[in-house]
Coordinates of N, CA, C and O in Angstrom, one line a residue:
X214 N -141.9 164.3 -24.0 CA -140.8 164.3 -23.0 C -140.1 163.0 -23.1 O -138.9 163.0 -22.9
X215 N -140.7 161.9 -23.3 CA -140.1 160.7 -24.1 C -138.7 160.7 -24.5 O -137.9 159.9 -24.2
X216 N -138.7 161.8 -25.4 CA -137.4 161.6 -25.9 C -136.1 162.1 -25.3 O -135.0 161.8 -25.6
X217 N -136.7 162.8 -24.3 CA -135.5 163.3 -23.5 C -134.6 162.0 -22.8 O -133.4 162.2 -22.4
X218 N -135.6 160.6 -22.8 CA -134.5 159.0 -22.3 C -133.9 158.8 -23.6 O -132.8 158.3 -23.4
X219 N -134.2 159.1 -25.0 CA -133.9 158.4 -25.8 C -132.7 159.0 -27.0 O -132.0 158.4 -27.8
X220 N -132.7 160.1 -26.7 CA -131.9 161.1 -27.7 C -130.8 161.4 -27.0 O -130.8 161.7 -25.8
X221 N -129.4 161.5 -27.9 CA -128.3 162.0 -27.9 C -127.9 162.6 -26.5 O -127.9 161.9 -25.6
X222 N -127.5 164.0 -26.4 CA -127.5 165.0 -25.6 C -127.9 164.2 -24.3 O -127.2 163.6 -23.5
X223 N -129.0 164.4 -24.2 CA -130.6 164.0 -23.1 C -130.5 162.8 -22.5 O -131.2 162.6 -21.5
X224 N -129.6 161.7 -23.2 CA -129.0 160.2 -22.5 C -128.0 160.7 -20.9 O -127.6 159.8 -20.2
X225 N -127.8 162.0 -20.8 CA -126.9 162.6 -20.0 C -128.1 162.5 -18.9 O -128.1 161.6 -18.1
X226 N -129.0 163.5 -19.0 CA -130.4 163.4 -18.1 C -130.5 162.2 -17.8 O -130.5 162.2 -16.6
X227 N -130.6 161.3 -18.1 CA -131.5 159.8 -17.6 C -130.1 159.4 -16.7 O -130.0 159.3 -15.5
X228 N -128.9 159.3 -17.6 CA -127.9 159.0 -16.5 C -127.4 159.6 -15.0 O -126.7 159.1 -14.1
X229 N -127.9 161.0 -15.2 CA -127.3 161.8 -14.3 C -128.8 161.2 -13.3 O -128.2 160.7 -12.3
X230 N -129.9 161.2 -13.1 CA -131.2 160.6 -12.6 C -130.5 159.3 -12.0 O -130.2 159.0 -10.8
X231 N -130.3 158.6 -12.9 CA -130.1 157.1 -12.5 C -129.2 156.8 -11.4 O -129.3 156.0 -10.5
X232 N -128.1 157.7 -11.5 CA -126.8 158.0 -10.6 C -127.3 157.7 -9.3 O -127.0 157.0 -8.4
X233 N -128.7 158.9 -9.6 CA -129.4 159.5 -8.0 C -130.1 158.9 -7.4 O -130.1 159.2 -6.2
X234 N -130.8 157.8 -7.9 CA -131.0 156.9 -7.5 C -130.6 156.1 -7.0 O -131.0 155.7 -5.9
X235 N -129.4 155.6 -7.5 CA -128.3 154.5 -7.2 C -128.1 154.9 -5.7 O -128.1 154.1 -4.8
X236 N -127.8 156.3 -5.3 CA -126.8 157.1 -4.9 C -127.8 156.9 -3.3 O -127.5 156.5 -2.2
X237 N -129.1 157.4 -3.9 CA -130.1 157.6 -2.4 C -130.5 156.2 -1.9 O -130.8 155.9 -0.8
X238 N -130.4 155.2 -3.0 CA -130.8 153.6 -2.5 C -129.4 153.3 -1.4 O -129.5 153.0 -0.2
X239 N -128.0 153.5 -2.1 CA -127.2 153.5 -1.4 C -127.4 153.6 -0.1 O -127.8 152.8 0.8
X240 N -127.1 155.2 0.0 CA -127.3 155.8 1.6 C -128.2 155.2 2.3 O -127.9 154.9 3.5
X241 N -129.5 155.1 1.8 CA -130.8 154.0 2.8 C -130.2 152.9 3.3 O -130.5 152.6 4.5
X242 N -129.3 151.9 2.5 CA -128.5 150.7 3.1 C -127.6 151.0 3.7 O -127.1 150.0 4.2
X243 N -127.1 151.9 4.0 CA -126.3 152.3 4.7 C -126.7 152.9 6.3 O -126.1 152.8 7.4
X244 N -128.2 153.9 5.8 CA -128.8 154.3 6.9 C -129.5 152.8 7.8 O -129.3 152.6 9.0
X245 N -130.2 152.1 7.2 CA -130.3 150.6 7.7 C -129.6 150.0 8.0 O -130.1 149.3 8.9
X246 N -128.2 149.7 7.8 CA -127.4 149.1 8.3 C -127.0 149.4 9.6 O -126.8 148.7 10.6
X247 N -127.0 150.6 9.5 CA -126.8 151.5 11.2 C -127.8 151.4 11.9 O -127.7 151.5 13.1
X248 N -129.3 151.1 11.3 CA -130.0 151.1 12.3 C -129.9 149.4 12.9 O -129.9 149.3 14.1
X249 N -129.9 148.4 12.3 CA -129.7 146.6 12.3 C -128.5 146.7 13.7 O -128.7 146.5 14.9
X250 N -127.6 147.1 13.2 CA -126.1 147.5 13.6 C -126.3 147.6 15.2 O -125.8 146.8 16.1
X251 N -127.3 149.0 15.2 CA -127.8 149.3 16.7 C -128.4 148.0 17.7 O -128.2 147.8 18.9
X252 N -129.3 147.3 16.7 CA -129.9 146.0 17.4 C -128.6 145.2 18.1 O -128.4 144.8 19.2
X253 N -128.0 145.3 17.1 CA -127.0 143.9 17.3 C -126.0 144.4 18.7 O -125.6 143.5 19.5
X254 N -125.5 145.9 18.8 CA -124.5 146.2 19.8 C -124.9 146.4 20.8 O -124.1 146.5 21.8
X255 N -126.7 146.8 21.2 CA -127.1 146.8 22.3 C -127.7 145.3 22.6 O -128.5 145.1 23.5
X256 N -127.4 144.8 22.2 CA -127.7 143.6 22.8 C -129.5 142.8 22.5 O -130.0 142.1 23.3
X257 N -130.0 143.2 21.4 CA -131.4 142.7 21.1 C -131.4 141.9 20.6 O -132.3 141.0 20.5
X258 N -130.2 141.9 20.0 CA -129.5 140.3 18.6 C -128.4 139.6 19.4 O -127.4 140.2 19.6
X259 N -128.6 138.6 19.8 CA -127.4 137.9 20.4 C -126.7 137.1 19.1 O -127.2 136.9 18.0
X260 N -125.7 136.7 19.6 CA -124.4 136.0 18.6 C -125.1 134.7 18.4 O -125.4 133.8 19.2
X261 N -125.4 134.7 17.2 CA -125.9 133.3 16.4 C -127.4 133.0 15.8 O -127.8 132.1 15.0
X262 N -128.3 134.6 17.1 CA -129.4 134.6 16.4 C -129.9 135.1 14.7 O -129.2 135.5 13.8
X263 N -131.2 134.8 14.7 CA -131.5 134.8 13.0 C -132.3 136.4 13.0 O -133.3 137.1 13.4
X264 N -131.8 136.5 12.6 CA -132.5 138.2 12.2 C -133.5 138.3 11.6 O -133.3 138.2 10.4
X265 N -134.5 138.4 11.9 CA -136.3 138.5 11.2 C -135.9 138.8 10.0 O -135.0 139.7 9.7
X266 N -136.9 137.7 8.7 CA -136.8 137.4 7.3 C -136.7 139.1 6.8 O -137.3 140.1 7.3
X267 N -135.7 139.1 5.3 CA -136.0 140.4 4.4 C -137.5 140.8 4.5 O -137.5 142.0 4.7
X268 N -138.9 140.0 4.6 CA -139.8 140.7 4.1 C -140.2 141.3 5.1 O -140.8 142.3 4.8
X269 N -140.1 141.1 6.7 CA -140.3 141.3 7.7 C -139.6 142.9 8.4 O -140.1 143.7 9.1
X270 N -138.3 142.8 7.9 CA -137.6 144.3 8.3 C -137.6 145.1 7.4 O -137.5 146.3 7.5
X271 N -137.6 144.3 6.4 CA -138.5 145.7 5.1 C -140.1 146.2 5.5 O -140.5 147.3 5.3
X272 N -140.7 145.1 6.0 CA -142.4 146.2 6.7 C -142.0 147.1 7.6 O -142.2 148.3 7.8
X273 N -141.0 146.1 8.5 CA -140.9 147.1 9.7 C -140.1 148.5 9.9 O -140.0 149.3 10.9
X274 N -139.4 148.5 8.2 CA -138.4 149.8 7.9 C -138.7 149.9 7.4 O -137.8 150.4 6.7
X275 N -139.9 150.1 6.7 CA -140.8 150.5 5.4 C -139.5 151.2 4.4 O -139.2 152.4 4.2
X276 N -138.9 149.9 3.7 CA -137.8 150.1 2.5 C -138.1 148.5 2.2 O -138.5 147.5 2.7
X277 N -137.4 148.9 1.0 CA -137.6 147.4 -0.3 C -137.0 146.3 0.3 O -136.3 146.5 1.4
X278 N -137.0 145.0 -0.3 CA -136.2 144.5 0.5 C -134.8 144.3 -0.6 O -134.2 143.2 -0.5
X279 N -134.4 145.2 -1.6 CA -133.4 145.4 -1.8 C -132.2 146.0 -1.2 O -131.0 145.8 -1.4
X280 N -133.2 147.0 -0.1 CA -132.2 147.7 0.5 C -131.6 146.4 1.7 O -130.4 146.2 2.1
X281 N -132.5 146.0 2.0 CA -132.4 144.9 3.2 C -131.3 143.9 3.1 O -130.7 143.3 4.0
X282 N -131.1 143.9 1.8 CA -130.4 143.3 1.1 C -128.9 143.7 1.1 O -128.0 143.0 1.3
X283 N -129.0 145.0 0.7 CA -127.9 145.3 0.6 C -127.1 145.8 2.1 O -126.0 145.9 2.4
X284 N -128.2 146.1 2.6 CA -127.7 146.6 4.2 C -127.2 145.3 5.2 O -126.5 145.4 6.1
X285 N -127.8 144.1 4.7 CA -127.0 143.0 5.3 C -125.4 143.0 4.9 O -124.5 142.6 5.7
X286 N -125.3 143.5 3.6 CA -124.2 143.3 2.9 C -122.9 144.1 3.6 O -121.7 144.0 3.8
X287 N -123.6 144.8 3.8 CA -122.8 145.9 4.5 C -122.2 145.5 6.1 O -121.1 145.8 6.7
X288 N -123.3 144.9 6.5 CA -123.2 144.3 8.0 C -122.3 143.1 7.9 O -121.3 143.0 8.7
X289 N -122.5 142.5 7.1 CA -121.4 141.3 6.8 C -119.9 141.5 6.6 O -119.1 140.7 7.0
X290 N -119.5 142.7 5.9 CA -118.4 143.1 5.7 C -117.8 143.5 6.7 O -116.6 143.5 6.8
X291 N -118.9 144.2 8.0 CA -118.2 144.8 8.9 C -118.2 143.8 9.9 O -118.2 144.2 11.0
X292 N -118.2 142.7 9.6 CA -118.5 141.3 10.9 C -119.5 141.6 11.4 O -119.8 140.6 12.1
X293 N -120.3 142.2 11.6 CA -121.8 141.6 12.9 C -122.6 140.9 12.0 O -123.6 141.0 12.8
X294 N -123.0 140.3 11.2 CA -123.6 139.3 10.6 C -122.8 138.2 9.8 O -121.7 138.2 9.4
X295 N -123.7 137.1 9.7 CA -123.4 136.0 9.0 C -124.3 135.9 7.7 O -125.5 136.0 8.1
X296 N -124.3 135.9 6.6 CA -125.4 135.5 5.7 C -125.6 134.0 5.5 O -124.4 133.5 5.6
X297 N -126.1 133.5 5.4 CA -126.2 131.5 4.8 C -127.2 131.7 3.8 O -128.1 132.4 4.2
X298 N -127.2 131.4 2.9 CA -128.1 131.5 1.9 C -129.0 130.3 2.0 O -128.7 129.2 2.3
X299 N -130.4 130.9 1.7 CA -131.6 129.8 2.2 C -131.8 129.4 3.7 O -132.6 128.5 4.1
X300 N -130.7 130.4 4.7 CA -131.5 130.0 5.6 C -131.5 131.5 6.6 O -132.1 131.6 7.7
X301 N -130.6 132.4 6.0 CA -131.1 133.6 6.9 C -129.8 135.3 7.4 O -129.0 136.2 7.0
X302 N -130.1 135.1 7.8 CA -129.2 136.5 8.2 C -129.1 136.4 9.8 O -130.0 136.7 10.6
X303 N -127.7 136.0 10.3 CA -127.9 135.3 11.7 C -126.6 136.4 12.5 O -125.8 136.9 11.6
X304 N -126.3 136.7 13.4 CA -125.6 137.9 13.9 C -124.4 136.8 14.0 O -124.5 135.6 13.7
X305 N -123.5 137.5 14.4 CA -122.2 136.8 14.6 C -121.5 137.4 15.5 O -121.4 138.7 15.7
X306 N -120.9 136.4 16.0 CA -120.0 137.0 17.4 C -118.7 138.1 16.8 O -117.9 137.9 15.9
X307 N -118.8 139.1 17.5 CA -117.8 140.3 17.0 C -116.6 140.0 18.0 O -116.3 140.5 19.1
X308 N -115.9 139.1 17.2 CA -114.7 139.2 17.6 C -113.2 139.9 17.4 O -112.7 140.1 16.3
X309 N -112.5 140.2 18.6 CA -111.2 141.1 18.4 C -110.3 140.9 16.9 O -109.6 141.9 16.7
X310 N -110.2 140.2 16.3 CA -110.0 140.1 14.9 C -110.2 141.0 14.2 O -109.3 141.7 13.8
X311 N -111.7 141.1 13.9 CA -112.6 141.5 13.1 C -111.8 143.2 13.1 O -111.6 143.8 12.1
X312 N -111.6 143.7 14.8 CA -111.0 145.0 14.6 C -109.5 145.0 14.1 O -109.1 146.0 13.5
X313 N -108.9 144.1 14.4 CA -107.7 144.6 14.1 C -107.4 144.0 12.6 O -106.3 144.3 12.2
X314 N -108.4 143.2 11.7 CA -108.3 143.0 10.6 C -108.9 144.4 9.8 O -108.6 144.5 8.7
X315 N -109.6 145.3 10.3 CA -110.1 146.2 10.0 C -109.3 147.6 10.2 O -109.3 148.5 9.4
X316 N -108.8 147.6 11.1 CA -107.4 148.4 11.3 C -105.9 148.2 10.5 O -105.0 149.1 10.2
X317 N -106.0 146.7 10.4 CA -104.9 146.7 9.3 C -104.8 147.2 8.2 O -104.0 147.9 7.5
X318 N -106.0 146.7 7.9 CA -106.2 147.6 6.4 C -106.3 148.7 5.6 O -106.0 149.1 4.5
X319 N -106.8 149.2 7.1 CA -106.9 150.8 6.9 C -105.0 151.3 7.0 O -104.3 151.9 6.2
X320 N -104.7 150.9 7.8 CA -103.0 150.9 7.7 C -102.5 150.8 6.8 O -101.7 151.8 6.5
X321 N -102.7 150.0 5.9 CA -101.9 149.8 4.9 C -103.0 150.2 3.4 O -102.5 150.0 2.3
X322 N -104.2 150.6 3.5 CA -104.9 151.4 2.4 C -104.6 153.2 2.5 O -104.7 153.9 1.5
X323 N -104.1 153.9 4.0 CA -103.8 154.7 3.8 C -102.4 155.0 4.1 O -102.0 155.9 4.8
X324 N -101.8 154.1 3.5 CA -100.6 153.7 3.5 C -99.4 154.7 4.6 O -98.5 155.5 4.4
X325 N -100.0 154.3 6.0 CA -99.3 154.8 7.3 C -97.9 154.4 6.9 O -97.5 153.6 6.1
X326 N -97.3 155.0 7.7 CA -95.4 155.2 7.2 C -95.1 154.3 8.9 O -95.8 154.5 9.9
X327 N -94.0 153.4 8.6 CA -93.7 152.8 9.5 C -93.6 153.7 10.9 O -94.0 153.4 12.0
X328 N -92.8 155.2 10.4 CA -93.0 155.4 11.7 C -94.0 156.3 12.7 O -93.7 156.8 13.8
X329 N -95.1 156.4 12.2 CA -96.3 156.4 12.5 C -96.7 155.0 13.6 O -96.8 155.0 14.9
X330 N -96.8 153.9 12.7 CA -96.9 152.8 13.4 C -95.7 152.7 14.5 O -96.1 152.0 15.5
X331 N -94.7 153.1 14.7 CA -93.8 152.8 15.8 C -94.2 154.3 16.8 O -93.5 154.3 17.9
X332 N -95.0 155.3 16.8 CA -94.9 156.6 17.4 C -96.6 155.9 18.3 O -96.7 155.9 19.5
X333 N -97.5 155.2 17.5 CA -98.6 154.9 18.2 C -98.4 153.6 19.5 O -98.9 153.4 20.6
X334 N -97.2 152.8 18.5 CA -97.1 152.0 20.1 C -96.4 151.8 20.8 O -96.3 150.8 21.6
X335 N -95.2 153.2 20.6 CA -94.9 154.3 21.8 C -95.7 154.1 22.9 O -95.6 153.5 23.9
X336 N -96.6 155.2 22.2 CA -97.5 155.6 23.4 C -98.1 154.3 24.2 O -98.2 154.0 25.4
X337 N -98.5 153.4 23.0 CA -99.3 152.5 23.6 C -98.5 151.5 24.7 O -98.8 151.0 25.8
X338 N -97.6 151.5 24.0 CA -96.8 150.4 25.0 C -96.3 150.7 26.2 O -96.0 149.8 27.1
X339 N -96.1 152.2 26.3 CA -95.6 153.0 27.3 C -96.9 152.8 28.8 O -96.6 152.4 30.0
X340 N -98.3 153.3 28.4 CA -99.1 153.2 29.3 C -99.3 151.5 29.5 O -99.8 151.1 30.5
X341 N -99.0 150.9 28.8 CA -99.1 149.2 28.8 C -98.7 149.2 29.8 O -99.4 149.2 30.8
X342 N -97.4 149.2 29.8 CA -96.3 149.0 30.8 C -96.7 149.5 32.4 O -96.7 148.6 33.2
X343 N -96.9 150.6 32.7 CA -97.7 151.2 33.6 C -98.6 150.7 33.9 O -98.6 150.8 35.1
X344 N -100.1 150.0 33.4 CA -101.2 149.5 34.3 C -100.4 148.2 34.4 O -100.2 147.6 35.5
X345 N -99.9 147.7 33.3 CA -99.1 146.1 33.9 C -98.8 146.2 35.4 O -99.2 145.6 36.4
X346 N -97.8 147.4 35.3 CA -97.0 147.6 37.0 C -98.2 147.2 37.9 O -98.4 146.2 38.5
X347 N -98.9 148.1 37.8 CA -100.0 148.3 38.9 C -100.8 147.4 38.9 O -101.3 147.2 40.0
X348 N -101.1 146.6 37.9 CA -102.3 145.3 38.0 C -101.8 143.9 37.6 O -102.4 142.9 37.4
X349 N -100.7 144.2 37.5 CA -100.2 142.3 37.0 C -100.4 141.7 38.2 O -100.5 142.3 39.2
X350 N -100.6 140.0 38.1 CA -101.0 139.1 39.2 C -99.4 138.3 38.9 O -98.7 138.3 37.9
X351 N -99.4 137.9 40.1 CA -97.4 136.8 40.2 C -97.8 135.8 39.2 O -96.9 134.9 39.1
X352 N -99.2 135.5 38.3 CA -98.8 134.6 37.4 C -98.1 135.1 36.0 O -97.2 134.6 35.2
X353 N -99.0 136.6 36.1 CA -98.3 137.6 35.2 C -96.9 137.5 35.1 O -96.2 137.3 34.1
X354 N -96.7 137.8 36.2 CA -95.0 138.6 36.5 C -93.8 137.2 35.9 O -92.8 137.3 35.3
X355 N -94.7 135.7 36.6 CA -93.8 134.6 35.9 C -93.8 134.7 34.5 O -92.7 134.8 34.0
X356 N -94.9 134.6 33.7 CA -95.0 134.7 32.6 C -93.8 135.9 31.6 O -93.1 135.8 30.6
X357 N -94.1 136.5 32.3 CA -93.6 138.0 31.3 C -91.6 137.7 31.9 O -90.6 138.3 31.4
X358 N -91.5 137.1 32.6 CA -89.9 136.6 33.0 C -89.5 135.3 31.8 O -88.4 134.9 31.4
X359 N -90.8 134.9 31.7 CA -90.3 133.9 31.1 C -90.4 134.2 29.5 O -90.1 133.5 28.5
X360 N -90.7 135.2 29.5 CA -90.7 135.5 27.9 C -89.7 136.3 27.5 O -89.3 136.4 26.3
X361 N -89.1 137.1 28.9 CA -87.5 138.4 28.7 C -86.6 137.0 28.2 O -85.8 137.0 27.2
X362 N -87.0 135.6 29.3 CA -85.3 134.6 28.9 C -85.3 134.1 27.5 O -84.4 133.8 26.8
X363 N -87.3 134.2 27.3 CA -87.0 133.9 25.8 C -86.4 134.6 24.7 O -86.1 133.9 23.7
X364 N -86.3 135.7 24.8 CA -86.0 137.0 24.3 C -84.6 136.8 24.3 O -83.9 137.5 23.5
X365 N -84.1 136.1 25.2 CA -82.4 136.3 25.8 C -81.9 135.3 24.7 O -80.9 135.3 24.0
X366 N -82.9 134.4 24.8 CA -81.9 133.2 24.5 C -82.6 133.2 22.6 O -82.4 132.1 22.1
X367 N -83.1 134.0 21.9 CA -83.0 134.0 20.6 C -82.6 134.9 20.4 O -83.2 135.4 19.4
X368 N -81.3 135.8 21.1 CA -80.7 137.2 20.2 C -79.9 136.9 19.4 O -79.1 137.7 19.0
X369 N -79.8 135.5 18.7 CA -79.3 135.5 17.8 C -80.1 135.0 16.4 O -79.3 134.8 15.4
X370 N -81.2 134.9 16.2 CA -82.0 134.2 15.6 C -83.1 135.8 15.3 O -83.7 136.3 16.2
X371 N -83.1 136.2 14.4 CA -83.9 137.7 14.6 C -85.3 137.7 14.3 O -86.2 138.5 14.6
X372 N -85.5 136.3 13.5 CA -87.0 135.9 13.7 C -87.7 135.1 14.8 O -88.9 134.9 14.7
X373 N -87.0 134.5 15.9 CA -87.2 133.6 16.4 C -87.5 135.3 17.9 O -88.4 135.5 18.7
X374 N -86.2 136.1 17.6 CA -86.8 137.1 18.3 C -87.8 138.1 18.5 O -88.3 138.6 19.5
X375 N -87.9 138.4 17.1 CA -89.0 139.2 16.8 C -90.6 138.6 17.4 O -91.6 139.2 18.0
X376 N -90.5 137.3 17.1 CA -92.0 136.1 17.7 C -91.7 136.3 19.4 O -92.8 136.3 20.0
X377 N -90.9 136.5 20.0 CA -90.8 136.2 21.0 C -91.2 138.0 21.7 O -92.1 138.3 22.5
X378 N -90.3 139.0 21.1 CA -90.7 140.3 21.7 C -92.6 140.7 21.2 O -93.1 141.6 21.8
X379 N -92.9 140.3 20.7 CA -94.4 140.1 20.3 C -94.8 139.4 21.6 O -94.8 140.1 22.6
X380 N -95.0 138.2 21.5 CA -95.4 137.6 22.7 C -95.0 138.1 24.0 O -95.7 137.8 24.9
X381 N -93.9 139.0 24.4 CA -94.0 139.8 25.6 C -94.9 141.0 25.5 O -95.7 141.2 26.4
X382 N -94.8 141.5 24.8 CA -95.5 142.5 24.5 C -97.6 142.0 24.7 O -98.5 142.6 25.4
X383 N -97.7 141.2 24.0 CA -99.3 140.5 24.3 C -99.4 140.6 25.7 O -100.2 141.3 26.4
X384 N -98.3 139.4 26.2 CA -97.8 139.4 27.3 C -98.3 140.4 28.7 O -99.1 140.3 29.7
X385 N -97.5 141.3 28.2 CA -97.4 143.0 28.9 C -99.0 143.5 29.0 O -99.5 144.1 29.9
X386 N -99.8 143.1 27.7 CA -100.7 144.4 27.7 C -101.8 142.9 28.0 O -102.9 143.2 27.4
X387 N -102.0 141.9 28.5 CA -102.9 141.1 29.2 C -102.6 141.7 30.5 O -103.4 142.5 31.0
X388 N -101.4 141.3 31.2 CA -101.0 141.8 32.9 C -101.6 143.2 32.9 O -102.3 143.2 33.9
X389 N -101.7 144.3 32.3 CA -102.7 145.4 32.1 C -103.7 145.4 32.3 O -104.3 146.5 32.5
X390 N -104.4 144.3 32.5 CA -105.7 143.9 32.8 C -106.9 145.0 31.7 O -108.1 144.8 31.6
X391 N -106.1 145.9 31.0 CA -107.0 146.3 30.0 C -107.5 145.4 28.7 O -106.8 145.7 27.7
X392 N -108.3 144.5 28.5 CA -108.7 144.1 27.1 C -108.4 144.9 25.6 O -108.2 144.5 24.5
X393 N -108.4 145.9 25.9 CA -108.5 147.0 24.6 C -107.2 147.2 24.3 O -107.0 147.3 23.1
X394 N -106.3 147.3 25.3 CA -105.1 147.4 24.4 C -104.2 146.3 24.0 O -103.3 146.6 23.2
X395 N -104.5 144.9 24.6 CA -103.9 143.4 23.7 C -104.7 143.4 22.7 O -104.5 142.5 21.9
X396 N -105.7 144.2 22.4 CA -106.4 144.3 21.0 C -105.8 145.9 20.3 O -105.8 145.9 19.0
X397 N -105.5 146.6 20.8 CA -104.7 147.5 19.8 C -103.3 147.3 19.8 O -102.6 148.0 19.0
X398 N -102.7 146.6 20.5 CA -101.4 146.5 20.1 C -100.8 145.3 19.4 O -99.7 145.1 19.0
X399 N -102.1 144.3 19.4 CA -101.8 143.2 18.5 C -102.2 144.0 16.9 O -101.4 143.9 16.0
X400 N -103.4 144.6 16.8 CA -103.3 145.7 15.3 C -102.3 146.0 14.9 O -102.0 145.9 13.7
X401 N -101.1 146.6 15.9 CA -100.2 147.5 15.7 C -98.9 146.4 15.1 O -98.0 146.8 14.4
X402 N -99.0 145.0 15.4 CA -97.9 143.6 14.8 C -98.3 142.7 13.8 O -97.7 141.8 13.4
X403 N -99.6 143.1 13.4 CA -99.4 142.3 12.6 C -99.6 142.7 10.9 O -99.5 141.9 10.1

């Protein structure tokens, strides 16, 4: 059976195997990743701690620590980890960035049409506006006046306006008192 790795034809078999391998180590770092992932968003991993050594969550996940390896990798791309080499795998603070760098991308990898992007913050801007009404504080309400005069006073300058209707807009969806949407509607500008 030997020859079935080494012959012609039969090099197809060992590759089509090898694939499968690749393919199920994959998914394992992936399935690991989600389980690490879980530590970190319930709260068992705080921002800066060191995440017990490769050899240690490979016993305790009984997987190699290649996978461990690579399931950091994965954690790292998606921001909840730090790697430092030689000294560990340390969680990292998941900051509003991290999503709207992650949303941009996807924006522009599944190449959304501008007016897509203007139909979402429609919507968004629309309910903006509405919890603003209801929850802005008079430091709010000064602020967001003073960014309409800024707005007034660069209608001639179309970049100087554009920076300025942005910053009302941030503006708008802080007095909102919702967090989540000065984080989806800054995705939506930049």
């Amino acid at each position: 059976k030997s020859e079935h790795w080494h012959c012609g034809p039969t090099n197809f078999r060992k590759d089509r195997l090898l694939k499968s391998i690749k393919l199920q180590q994959k998914q394992l770092s992936q399935q690991i990743a989600d389980k690490i992932q879980k530590m970190i968003t319930s709260g068992d991993l705080e921002p800066g701690e060191r995440l017990p050594s490769e050899r240690e969550l490979a016993d305790r996940l009984q997987v190699s620590r290649n996978v461990i390896r690579e399931a950091s990798k994965v954690l790292e791309a998606r921001g909840l980890v730090s790697i430092q080499t030689g000294s560990g795998v340390y969680g990292a603070d998941v900051e509003p960035h991290t999503f709207t760098r992650s949303l941009g991308l996807y924006v522009q990898r599944a190449q959304t049409s501008v007016a897509h992007i203007f139909e979402v913050r429609w919507i968004l801007e629309v309910e903006t506006a509405r919890l603003a009404a209801l929850h802005a504080s008079p430091q709010h309400i000064r602020d967001l006046e003073g960014s309409i005069a800024a707005m007034n006073d660069a209608v001639a300058d179309l970049d100087a306006f554009a920076a300025a209707d942005i910053g009302f807009h941030q503006l708008l969806a802080h007095a909102s008192q919702n967090p989540l949407l000065a984080i989806l509607l800054d995705s939506m500008t930049d």
